Every structure is written in C-alpha cells, then in structure tokens.
Amino acid sequence: MTKRFYFPSSNASLCIILFLVAFFSLNFSSTDIVLPFLICISFLLVCLFYFIHQTKKAKPVYLLDFTLFKPPHTCRFPFATYLEHANLVFDPKIASFQMGVLQKSGLGEDCGLPAIFHYIPPQPTNDAAREEAELVIFTVLDDLFVKTGIKPREIDFLVVNCSVFNPIPSLTSMVINKYKMRSSVKSFNLGGMGCSAELIALDLVKDLLQLYPNSYGLIVSTEIITPCLYLGQERPMLVTNCLFRMGGAAMIVTNRATDRARAKYKLQHVVRTHLGAHDKAYNCVQHQQDDQGHAGISLSKDLTAVAREALKANLTRLGPKVLPISENFLFLQNLLRRKFLVFSPKSTTTPPYIPNFRKAFEHFCIHAGGRAVIDDLQKHLRLSPEDVEASRMTLRRFGNTSSSSPWYSLGYIEVKGRMKRGDRVLQIALGSGFKCNSAVWKCIRTVPELTQGAWAHS
C-alpha cells in the first residue's frame, strides 16, 4: 500500500523559479533553441500545476455494498415473554413501568435479544458478551465478503465501533484473527461514541482514503447489548432495557476508480457536530452505576431538548452544502429579519424558517432511537410520513440497534425497490456526548428490488 504523495506548494514555487532562471540564462541569439525550449517549459509548467491540482483534489469515496444482521428466530423476544421475565426478575411496579415504556416505544414483537436475556435470572457475563459479538460481527462479515467478492486480505483499513463492550484483545483484533487479515492492515476500535459512532467511523475511513489510493476500507458498526442489561430499580436506567435490541451492519468503501461501476453509492458529505462543551448535553446520556452498584445507561429528561439543539447545529452546517439556492435565500432572509431588522414588536415574534430538506434529498434514514425521536425529527424537518417510513419500520422490526440503525433504514428502502440512480440519501444519527452526525450519499446505479438479506420475508 503506497502512501499518497502531496507536492508541497513551496517546492512547486522553487521549481518554477528554477525553470525561469534557466530560461532567461540562455543565449537568445539562436531562435532555433528558444522556440523548442519555450514549448518544453510550457509543457512542464502545465504538468506541474495539473499534478498539484490532482493531489489536492479530494478522491471520491464509493460504497460497494453493505450487510445487516438478522437475529435468529431463537433470539425473538415478544412482549409476553418480556413481561413474564420482568415479573420474575424485578419488583412488580418496575416490571409494569418497563411494559408501559415498551408498549409506547414503537418496537414490534419480532425484535431479538441475546441468549443471556432468555435466562432467569439473566447473568450478563463477559463471555456472554463476546459470544454475542462473534455472532453479530462474523455473520455480517461472512455475508459481506460473499456479496462483494472482496477477500479479507484485500482490506487496507478496518474500523469497528461498539460503545459499551470493549474487550481485550479488541474487537478489531478479533476480526483480524478470524479472517487472517494481513499484518499491514490499519485497524481502529471506536468505543464510547454512542449511537452516531458509525458515521464517525465513516468519516475516519473517508479521510484515510484521501491519503492512500486504491484502498479498501471495512467498517463494522454494532452495539453489544449484553453488558447494557440493567438489573437495578432506577427508572431512567431501565428505559434502555426496553429499547435496545440486537443488530449490526458492515460495509466496504473504496476510492478505486475501477470499482465505481459496481458500487452502489458515492459519498457526498459527512458533517459532525459535538455539543460536549455544554454540561447539560454532556450529562444527558451516561453509562454509570446506581446506589446498589448496578451498571446501566441513564437517559436524562433533557435528552429530547439536547437532541433538538444538536440536530439544529448539524443541519445549519449541512444546509448550505446541499440545499438549493432558493432555500438558502429564504433561510438568510428569515435570519436577517429575526436578528437584525427588528423595527417593530411584531418582527421579534417571527418564527425561524425551517428549510425544506425534501428539495435536497429523496430518502431519509433517521436514527431509530425510539418513536419519540422519530416523531420529533419528522416534525422539525417537516417530513412526510413516507419520508420516515423506513425509520419507523426499522424500529418496529429490529428495535433500536444503536449506530447501525440508519443502515437498516437504507436496507428497507432498497428492499422496497425505491432506490433509483441519482437519488440522494441523508443519514442522521444522534449519540451520547452529545453528538449529531450526518452523511449524504448519492445513488450511482439503480438498486433492484432485493429478495435476500435482513429484510427478506419481513
């Protein structure tokens, strides 16, 4: 793997000066020498500037394909089973509280939970978490390598993101050992990044592909929920038991021009926003222990408001990159009216203008964090029920699969045969910290209606 070479601007200037000095030091009495030399110099300068331009121009990043984890039928955990187990493990009031959250969550009866959840009482051990990780990660990778025809030893970059479960050796080492990847593979293990970690991993691989030509990047996005099981009595920490379910996604991205013809999507933008400098945002999602020593993920009552602010900050940066001129003009006009042109009391009540992002995108893949999350994003983005259908169906069929949920939504759009060449896709994910990340894809070939994969027969 050859590192991409950047031609420093200072060296380029030096070369130009040397050429000019050599040119003017010639004896111009002979016209037979001057004309060929002028042609050679002009050719060299054109080549030099073209080379500088090409090295600074961003290389395109293509998504070859992706695969999703479909929990086996034995992992199915319907509501009746959940209620029965909750009554045996928790206090009746706590069991009733969890059942109320579950019934309002938007989850369906077919979502899957790891084997340890099926025991009474459940015992979330490290070995059980590793077994879940191997089941999810190896399943999606086996399917991906078969689907793309890429061999494990061809992978140049490997990124695995999982927030809570970070064993030693790491999950990336587990993958490298399983598939016997070559020793020069560059691996990165992202932990504690929350439900938006997959787009962080994508941004990392995108930057690496700018430095290394003709490379393949492999991203594995999952959340191993065995360590997330909370067995205490604190209600803010019990909500995650009701929402999170088994899931994972794997994808291969590349900068190889020869792979463009068989790639599905081209990456347009990745925008990342982090509000961690604010204490309220930083503390709204915490992995902690309660007074009895039970570990779990606590969700603050400020979560919805913080998520809304993070989304606003992210879309403010994304909007100028993707929105048509008309929408940007209306947004600027509204901003000036509200901030600077306050001539009367009525003008101070002018509501902020929300751009119509439906003019920029044909498909939306919103993080399926819960029904309330989808409802809030739909309202503030002015989306139609059809725009959020993929996210609602993802939540119903698979639950909150954390960082992989936008890929389940994209898989739903594909399996319905709705993805056409030229369509633009917006992926939005919210995560602890607090972060809001977004990615924009452009479909470069029509995706035929699929009959296999995680959504088959669903």
PDB file of C-alpha atoms in Angstrom, residues 12-22:
ATOM      1  CA  ALA A  12       6.388  23.882  -6.654  1.00  0.00           C
ATOM      2  CA  SER A  13       7.309  27.575  -6.422  1.00  0.00           C
ATOM      3  CA  LEU A  14      11.004  26.694  -6.253  1.00  0.00           C
ATOM      4  CA  CYS A  15      10.735  24.563  -9.379  1.00  0.00           C
ATOM      5  CA  ILE A  16       9.013  27.363 -11.265  1.00  0.00           C
ATOM      6  CA  ILE A  17      11.734  29.843 -10.247  1.00  0.00           C
ATOM      7  CA  LEU A  18      14.479  27.451 -11.342  1.00  0.00           C
ATOM      8  CA  PHE A  19      12.818  26.949 -14.707  1.00  0.00           C
ATOM      9  CA  LEU A  20      12.525  30.708 -15.207  1.00  0.00           C
ATOM     10  CA  VAL A  21      16.179  31.274 -14.222  1.00  0.00           C
ATOM     11  CA  ALA A  22      17.294  28.606 -16.640  1.00  0.00           C
TER      12      ALA A  22
END
